[in-house]
Short mmCIF file of C-alpha atoms in Angstrom, two decimals:
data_model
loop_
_atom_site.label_atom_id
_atom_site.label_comp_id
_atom_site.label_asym_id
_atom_site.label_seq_id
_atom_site.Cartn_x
_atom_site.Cartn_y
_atom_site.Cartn_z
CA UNK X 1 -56.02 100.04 -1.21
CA UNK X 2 -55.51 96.54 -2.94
CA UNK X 3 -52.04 95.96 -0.98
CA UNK X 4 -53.60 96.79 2.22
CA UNK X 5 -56.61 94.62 1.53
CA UNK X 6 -54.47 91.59 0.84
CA UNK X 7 -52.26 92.44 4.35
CA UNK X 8 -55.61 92.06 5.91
CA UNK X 9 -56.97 89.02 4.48
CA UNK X 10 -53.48 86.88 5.04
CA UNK X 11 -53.57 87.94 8.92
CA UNK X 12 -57.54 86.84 9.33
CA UNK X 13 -55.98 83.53 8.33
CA UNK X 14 -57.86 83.52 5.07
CA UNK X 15 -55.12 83.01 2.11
CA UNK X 16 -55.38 85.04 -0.93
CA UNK X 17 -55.81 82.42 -3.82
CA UNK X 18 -53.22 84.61 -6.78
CA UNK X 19 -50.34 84.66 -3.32
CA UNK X 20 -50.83 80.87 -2.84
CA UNK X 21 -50.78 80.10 -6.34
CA UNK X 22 -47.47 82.38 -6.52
CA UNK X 23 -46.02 80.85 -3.51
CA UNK X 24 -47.06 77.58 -4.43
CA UNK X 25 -48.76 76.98 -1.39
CA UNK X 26 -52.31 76.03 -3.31
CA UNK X 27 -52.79 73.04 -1.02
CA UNK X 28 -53.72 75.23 2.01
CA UNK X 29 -57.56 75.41 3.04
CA UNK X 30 -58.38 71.56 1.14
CA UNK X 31 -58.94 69.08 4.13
CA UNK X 32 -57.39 65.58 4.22
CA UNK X 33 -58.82 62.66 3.06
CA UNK X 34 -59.85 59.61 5.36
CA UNK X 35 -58.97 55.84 4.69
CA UNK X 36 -60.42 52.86 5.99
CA UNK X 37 -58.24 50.56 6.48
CA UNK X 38 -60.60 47.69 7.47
CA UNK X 39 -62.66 48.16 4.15
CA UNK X 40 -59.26 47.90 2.25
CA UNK X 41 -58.36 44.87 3.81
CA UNK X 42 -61.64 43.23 2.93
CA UNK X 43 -61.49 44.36 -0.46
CA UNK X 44 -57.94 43.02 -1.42
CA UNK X 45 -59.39 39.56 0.50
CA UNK X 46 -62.14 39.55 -1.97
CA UNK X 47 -60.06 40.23 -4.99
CA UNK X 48 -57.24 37.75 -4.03
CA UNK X 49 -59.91 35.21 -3.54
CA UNK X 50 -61.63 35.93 -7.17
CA UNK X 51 -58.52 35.57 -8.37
CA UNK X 52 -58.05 31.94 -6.52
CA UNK X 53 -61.09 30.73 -7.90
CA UNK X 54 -60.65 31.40 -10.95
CA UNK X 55 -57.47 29.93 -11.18
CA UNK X 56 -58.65 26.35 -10.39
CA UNK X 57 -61.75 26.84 -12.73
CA UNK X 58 -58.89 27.31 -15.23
CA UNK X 59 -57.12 24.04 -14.55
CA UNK X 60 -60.07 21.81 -14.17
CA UNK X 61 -61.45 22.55 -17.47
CA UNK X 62 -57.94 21.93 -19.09
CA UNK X 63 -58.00 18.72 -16.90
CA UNK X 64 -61.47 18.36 -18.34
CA UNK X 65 -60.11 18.72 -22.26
CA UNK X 66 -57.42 16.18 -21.71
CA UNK X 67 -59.68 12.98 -20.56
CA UNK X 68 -62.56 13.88 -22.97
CA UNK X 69 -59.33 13.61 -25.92
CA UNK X 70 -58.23 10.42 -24.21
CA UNK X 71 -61.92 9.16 -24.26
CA UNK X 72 -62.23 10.08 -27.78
CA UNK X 73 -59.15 7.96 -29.27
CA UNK X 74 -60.51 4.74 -28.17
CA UNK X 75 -63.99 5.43 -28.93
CA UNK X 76 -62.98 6.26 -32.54
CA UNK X 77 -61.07 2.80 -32.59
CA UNK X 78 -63.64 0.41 -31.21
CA UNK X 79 -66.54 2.23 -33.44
CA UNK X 80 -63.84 2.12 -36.44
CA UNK X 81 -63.64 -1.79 -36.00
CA UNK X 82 -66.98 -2.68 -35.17
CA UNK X 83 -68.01 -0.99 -38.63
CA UNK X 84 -65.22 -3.17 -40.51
CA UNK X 85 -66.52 -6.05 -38.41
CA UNK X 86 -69.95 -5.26 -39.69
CA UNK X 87 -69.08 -4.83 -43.10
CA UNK X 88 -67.31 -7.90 -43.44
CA UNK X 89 -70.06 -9.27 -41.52
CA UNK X 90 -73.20 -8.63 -39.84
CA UNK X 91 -73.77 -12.08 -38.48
CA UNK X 92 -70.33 -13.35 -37.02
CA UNK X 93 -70.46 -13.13 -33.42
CA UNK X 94 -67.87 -11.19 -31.03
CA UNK X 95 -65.34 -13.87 -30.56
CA UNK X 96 -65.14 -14.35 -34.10
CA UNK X 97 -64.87 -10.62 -34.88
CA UNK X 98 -61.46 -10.49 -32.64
CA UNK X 99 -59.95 -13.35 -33.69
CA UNK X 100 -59.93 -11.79 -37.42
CA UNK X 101 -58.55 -8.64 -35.86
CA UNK X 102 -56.10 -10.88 -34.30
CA UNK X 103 -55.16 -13.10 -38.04
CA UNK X 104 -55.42 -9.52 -39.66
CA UNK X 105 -53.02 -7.63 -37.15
CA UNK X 106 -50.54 -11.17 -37.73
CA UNK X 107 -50.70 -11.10 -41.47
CA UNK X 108 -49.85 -7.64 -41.61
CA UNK X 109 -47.13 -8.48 -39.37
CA UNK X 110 -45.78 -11.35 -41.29
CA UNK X 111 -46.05 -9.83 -44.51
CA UNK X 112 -43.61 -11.11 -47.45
CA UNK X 113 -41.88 -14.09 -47.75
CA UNK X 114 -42.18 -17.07 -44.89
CA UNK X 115 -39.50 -17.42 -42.33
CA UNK X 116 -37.54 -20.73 -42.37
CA UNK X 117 -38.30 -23.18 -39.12
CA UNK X 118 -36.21 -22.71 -36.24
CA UNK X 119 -34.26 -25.62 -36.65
CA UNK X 120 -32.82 -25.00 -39.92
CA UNK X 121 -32.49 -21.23 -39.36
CA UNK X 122 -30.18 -22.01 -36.17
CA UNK X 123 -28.11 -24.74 -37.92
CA UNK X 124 -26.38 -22.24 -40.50
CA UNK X 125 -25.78 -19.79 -38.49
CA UNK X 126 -23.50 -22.06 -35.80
CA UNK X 127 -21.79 -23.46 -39.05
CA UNK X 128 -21.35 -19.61 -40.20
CA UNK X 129 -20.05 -18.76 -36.83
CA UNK X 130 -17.57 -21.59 -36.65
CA UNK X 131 -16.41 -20.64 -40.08
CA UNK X 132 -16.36 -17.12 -38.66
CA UNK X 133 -14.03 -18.46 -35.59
CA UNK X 134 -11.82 -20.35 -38.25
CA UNK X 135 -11.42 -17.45 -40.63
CA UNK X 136 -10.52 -15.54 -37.72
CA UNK X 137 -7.42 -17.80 -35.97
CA UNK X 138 -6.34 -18.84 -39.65
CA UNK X 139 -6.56 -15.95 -41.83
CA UNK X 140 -3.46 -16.07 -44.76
CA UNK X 141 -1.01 -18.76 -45.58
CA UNK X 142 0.38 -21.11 -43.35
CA UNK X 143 3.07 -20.30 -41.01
CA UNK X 144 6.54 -21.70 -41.33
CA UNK X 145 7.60 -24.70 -38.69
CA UNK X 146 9.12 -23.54 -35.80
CA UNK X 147 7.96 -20.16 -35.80
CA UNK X 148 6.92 -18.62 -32.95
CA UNK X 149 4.29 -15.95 -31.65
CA UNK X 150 5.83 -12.55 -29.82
CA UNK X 151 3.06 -13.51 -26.86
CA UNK X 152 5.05 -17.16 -26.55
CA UNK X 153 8.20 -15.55 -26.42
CA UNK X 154 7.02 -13.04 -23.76
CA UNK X 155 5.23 -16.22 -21.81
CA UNK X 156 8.86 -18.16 -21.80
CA UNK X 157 10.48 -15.12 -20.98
CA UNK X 158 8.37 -14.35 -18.03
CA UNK X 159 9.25 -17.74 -17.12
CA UNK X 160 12.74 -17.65 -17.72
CA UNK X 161 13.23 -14.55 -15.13
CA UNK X 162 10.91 -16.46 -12.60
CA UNK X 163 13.22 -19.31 -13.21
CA UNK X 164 16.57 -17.49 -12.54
CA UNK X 165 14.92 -15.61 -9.47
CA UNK X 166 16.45 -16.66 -6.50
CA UNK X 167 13.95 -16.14 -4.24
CA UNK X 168 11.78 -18.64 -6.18
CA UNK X 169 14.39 -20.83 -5.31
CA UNK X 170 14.12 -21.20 -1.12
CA UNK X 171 11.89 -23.97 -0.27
CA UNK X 172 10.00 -21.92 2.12
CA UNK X 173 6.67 -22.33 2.97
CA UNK X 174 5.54 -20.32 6.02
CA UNK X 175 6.68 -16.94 6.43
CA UNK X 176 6.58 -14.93 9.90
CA UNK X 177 8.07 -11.72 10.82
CA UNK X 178 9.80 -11.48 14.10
CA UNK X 179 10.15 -7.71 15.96
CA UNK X 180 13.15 -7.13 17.51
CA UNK X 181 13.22 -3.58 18.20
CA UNK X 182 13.31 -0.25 17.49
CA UNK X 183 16.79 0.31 15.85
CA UNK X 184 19.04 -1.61 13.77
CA UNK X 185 19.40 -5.09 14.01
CA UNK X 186 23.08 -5.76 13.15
CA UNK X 187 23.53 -9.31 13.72
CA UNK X 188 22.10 -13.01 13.26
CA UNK X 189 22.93 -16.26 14.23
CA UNK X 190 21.20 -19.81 13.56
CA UNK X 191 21.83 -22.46 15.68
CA UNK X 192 23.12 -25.38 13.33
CA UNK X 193 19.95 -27.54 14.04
CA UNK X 194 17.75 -24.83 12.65
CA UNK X 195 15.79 -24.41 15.84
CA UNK X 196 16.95 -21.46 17.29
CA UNK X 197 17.80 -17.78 16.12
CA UNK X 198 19.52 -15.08 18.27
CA UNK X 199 19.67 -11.27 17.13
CA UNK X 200 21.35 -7.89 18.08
CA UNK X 201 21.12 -4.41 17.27
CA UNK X 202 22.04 -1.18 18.09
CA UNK X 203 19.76 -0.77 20.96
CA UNK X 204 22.36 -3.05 22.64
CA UNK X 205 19.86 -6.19 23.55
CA UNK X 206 20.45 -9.58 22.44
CA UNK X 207 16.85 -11.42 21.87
CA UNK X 208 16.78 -15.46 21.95
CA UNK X 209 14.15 -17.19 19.74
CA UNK X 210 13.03 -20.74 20.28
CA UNK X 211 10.27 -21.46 17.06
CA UNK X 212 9.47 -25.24 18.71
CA UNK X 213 8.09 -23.41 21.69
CA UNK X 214 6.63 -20.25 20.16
CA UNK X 215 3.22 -18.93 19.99
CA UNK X 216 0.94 -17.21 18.05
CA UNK X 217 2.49 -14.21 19.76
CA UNK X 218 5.53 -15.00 18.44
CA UNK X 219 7.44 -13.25 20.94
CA UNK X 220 11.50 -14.21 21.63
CA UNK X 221 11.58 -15.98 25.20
CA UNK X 222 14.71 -14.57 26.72
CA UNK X 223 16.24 -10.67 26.25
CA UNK X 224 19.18 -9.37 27.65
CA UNK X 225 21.86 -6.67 27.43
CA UNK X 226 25.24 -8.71 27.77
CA UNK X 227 27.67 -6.04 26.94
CA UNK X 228 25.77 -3.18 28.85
CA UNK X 229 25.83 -0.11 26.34
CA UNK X 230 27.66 -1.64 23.53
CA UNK X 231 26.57 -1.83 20.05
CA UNK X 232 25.90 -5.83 19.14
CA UNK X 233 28.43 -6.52 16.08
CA UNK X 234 28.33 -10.24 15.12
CA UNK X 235 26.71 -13.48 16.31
CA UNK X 236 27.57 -16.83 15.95
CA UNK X 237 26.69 -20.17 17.44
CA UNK X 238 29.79 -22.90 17.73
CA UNK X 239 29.61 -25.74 15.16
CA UNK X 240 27.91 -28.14 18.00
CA UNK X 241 25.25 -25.39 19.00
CA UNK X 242 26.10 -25.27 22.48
CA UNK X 243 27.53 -21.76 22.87
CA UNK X 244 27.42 -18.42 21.12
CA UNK X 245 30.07 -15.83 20.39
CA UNK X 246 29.13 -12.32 21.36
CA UNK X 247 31.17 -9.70 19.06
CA UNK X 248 30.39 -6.07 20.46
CA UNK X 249 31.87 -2.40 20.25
CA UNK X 250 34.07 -2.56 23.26
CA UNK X 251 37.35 -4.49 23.44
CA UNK X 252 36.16 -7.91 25.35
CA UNK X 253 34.27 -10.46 23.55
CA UNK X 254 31.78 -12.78 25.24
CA UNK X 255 30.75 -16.15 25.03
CA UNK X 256 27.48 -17.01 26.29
CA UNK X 257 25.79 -20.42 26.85
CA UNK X 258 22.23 -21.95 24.81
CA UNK X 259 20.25 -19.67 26.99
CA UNK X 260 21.90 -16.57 27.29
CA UNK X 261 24.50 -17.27 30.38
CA UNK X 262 27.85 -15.59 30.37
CA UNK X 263 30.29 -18.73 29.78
CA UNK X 264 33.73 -16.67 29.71
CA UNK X 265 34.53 -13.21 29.07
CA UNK X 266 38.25 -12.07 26.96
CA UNK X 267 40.73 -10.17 28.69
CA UNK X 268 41.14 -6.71 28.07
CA UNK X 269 44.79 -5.79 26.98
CA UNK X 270 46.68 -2.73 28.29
CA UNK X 271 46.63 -0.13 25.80
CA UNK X 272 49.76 1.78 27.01
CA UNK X 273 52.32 -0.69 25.40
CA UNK X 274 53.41 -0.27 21.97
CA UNK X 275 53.60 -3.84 20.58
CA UNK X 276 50.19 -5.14 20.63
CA UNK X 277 51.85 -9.22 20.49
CA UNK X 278 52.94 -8.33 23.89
CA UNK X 279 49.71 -7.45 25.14
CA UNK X 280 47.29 -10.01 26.72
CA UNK X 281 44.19 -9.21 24.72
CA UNK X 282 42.44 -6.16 22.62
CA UNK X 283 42.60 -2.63 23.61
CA UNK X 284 40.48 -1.16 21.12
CA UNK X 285 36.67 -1.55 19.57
CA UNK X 286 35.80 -5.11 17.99
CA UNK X 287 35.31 -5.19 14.50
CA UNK X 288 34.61 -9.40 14.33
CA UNK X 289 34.43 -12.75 15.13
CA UNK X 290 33.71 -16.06 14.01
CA UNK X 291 33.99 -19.71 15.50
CA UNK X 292 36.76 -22.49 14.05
CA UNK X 293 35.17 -25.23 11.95
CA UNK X 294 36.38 -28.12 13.53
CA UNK X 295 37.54 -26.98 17.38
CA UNK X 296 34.82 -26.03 18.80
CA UNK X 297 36.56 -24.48 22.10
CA UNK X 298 38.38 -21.79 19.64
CA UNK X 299 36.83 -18.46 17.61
CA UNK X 300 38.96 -15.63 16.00
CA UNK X 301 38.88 -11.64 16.87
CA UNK X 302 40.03 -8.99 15.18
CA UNK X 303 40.12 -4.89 16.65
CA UNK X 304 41.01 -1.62 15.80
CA UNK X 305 43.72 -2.02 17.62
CA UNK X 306 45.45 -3.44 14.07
CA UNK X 307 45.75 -7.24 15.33
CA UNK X 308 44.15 -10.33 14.96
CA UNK X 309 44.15 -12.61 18.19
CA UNK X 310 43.07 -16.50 18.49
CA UNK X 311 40.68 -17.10 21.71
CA UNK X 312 40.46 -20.81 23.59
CA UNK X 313 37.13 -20.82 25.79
CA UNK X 314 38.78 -23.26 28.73
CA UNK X 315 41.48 -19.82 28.76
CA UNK X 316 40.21 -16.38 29.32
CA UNK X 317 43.30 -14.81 30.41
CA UNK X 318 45.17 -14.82 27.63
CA UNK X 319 44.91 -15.06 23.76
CA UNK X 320 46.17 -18.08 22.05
CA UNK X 321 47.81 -16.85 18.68
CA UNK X 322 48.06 -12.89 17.45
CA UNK X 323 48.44 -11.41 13.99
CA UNK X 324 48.99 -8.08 12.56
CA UNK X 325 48.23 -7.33 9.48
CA UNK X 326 50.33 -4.97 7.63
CA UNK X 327 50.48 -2.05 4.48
CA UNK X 328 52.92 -3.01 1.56
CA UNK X 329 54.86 0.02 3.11
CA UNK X 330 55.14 -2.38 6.30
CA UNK X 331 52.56 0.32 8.28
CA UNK X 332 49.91 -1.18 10.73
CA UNK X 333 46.47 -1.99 9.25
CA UNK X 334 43.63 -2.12 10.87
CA UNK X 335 41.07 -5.57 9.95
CA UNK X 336 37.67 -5.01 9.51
CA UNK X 337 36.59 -8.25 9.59
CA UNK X 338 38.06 -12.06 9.31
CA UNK X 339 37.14 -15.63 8.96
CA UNK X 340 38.45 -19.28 9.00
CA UNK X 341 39.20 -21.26 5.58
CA UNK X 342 36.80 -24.28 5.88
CA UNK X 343 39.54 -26.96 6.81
CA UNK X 344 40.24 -24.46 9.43
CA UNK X 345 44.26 -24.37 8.75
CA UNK X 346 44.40 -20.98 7.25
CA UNK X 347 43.08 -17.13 9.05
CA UNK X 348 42.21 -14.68 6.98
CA UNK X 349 41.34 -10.83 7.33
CA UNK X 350 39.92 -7.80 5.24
CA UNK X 351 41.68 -4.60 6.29
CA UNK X 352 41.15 -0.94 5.47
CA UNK X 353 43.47 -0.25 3.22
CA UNK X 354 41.74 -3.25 0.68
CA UNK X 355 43.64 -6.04 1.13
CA UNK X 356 42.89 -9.45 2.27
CA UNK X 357 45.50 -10.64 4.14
CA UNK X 358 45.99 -14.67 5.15
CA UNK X 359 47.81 -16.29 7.42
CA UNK X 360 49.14 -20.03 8.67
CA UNK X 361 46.77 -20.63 11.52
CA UNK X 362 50.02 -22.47 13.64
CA UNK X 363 52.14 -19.42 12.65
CA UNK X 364 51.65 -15.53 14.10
CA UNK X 365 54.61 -14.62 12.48
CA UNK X 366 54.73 -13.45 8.83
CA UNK X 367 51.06 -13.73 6.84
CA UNK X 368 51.67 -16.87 3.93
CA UNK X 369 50.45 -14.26 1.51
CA UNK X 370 49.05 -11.20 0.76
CA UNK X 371 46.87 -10.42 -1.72
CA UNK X 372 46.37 -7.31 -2.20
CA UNK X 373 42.27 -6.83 -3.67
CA UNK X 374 41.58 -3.17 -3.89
CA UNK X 375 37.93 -2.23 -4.32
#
């Protein structure tokens, strides 16, 4: 039977061609096809190569175009002249032939009217520029006397402010800067000569500087610490130079030679008695200090300790003079600062509470009067 035939066939291994082409299995029984890969290669060489060639045929004939184009310009030129040349004519030589080119190619150039000389052309044109200038700084009507332009008036100004500028003012003409520290520097003194400076600070060193014997450096030639871990509060050198008045935040002042050696040193009062006149010196933190004009063994303290005390440097035991300032309600007031009057006959100190208190400098009694400045 026809079923039974086709059984048959597909186990022999031989397909049935109407089952494969059901099945989709047509492909079976076709063998596979062989490459060589070695011919391929060669082949796509070849081609690529072709291609190569005729790539640079390509550019050399467009290279080719271009210089036969250049060529052709001139040519055209030199053949275009040479039959004007000929024209005009046959028997003028070469050097002739140019230098007609060269009188035709100028007439052209200079065609129309003739150019004036140099001379004369540059002589207007100055005199139209200085008119030019003079138009320009006097254009309109004259202006009235004494006026004056806004750029003067800015110009005196300017000169006026430099004028009233007090730093214009110092006759200085070398400038250094001197490093004392770290910290605050919180007082200065110049010797009266001018030839010495001392400083303090907070970092509690007092730095001599001597500018005759100074380098390049400029570095100060003695430091020292003469009130251990006090705060420096005022300096002063004595109206001959010769000592200096240490002001610092404990209770003692100090007075220290030229060159920085302890001289005397001012008591320290006792702080457990009530009247401060009947103590020997200062029990609290100094505020300041200052030197008398015309003594030059006395200077002037004042504390928190609410009193003002008179110092002789042959004494160190014991103050001189004390004052204590006082409220308009007759309360204790503590100075903040004081200062002699330039004869030297009057003490006077600025207190807390505003007012500026003075006093008789033989009298530690009663101030002369009080004037009361609030700020």
């Amino acid at each position: 039977t026809e079923p039974g035939r086709t059984q048959g066939a597909s186990m022999l291994g031989t397909p049935d061609p109407e089952l494969a082409a059901t099945m989709g299995f047509s492909g079976f029984g076709k063998k596979a096809r062989t490459f060589d890969l070695e011919a391929m290669f060669e082949q796509t060489r070849r081609t690529a190569v072709e291609r190569s060639r005729k790539v640079l045929e390509a550019r050399e004939r467009e290279k080719e175009d271009e210089t036969e184009k250049e060529f052709r310009i001139p040519c055209t030129d030199s053949s275009a002249s040479a039959s004007s040349a000929t024209r005009a004519g046959p028997t003028l030589p070469e050097r002739e032939v140019v230098y007609s080119e060269s009188e035709d190619n100028s007439n052209e150039a200079l065609s129309g009217p003739s150019m004036p000389s140099q001379s004369s052309a540059k002589g207007p044109t100055e005199d139209t520029d200085d008119d030019d200038d003079d138009d320009e700084e006097f254009i309109g009507p004259p202006l009235p006397p004494g006026f004056k332009d806004s750029d003067d008036d800015n110009d005196n100004d300017d000169t006026e402010e430099e004028d009233n500028n007090p730093v214009k003012k110092i006759p200085d003409s070398h400038e250094i800067t001197l490093q004392h520290g770290t910290k605050t520097v919180s007082a200065l003194g110049l010797d009266p000569s001018g030839a010495r400076l001392i400083t303090g600070g907070y970092d509690y060193d007092v730095k001599f500087w001597d500018f005759a014997g100074m380098d390049a450096s400029l570095q100060a030639f003695r430091s020292l610490q003469p009130c251990e871990c006090h705060q420096i509060k005022s300096l002063q050198y004595s109206s001959t130079g010769d000592v200096i008045l240490v002001v610092s935040g404990n209770s003692q002042a100090k007075v220290l030679d030229r060159d920085g050696f302890p001289v005397m040193e001012c008591i320290k009062g006792d702080q457990y008695i009530v009247d401060m006149t009947n103590t020997k010196g200062h029990t609290a933190m100094l505020n300041s200090g200052c030197w008398h004009p015309k003594i030059k063994e006395e200077f002037l303290t004042c504390s928190n300790d609410g009193t003002v005390r008179t110092w002789d440097v042959n004494n160190e035991k014991k103050h001189k003079s004390v004052f204590k300032p006082r409220s308009v309600q007759g309360k204790r007031v503590i100075p903040t600062t004081c200062t002699y009057s330039r004869d030297g006959k009057l003490i006077a100190a600025g207190c807390q509470d505003g007012s500026i208190q003075i006093w008789d400098r033989n009298m530690s009694v009663s101030p002369v009067f009080d004037n009361n400045m609030y700020f």
